[in-house]
Short mmCIF file of C-alpha atoms in Angstrom, two decimals:
data_model
loop_
_atom_site.label_atom_id
_atom_site.label_comp_id
_atom_site.label_asym_id
_atom_site.label_seq_id
_atom_site.Cartn_x
_atom_site.Cartn_y
_atom_site.Cartn_z
CA MET A 1 -4.51 -5.33 -6.30
CA ILE A 2 -4.93 -7.33 -3.11
CA VAL A 3 -7.34 -5.53 -0.80
CA PRO A 4 -8.57 -6.18 2.77
CA ASP A 5 -11.47 -8.64 3.13
CA ASP A 6 -13.84 -5.83 4.15
CA ALA A 7 -13.07 -3.64 1.11
CA GLU A 8 -16.06 -2.79 -1.05
CA THR A 9 -14.14 -1.21 -3.95
CA CYS A 10 -10.60 -1.49 -5.25
CA PRO A 11 -8.60 1.66 -4.44
CA ASN A 12 -6.61 1.16 -7.64
CA CYS A 13 -9.33 0.74 -10.28
CA GLY A 14 -12.68 1.11 -8.48
CA SER A 15 -13.80 -2.45 -9.28
CA THR A 16 -16.23 -4.23 -6.96
CA ASP A 17 -15.56 -7.69 -8.46
CA PHE A 18 -13.14 -9.55 -6.16
CA SER A 19 -11.73 -13.09 -5.99
CA ASN A 20 -10.30 -15.00 -3.04
CA GLU A 21 -8.58 -17.46 -5.39
CA TRP A 22 -5.21 -16.28 -6.68
CA ASN A 23 -1.62 -17.50 -7.06
CA GLY A 24 1.57 -15.45 -6.89
CA LEU A 25 2.19 -12.00 -5.51
CA ILE A 26 4.17 -8.94 -6.50
CA ILE A 27 4.72 -6.08 -4.08
CA VAL A 28 5.38 -2.67 -5.64
CA ILE A 29 6.94 -0.05 -3.38
CA ASP A 30 8.06 2.52 -5.96
CA ALA A 31 6.33 2.02 -9.32
CA ASP A 32 8.48 4.67 -11.03
CA LYS A 33 11.71 2.80 -10.24
CA SER A 34 10.41 -0.77 -10.61
CA CYS A 35 11.17 -2.56 -13.88
CA MET A 36 8.63 -5.27 -12.96
CA ALA A 37 5.89 -2.70 -12.31
CA LYS A 38 6.59 -1.05 -15.66
CA SER A 39 6.51 -4.36 -17.54
CA LEU A 40 3.18 -5.26 -15.87
CA GLY A 41 1.71 -1.78 -16.45
CA LEU A 42 1.41 -0.99 -12.73
CA SER A 43 1.60 2.67 -11.76
CA LYS A 44 0.69 2.61 -8.05
CA PRO A 45 2.35 1.00 -5.03
CA GLY A 46 0.58 -2.01 -3.55
CA MET A 47 0.28 -5.80 -3.45
CA TYR A 48 -0.87 -7.37 -6.70
CA ALA A 49 -1.98 -10.94 -7.45
CA ILE A 50 -0.13 -12.38 -10.42
CA ASN A 51 -2.65 -15.07 -11.44
CA VAL A 52 -6.33 -14.89 -10.48
CA VAL A 53 -7.99 -18.29 -10.87
#
């Protein structure tokens, strides 16, 4: 999940390990209705990086 620069923990998974280097973006508005969210295993709305480098 893409979080604000001042975030200390990820609201999705609780991780504190972040990267500023990523490529691609998927925005999930309604995870229950999104085929892409289901295929990626995403259950919460938000902005997600596709490829973290």
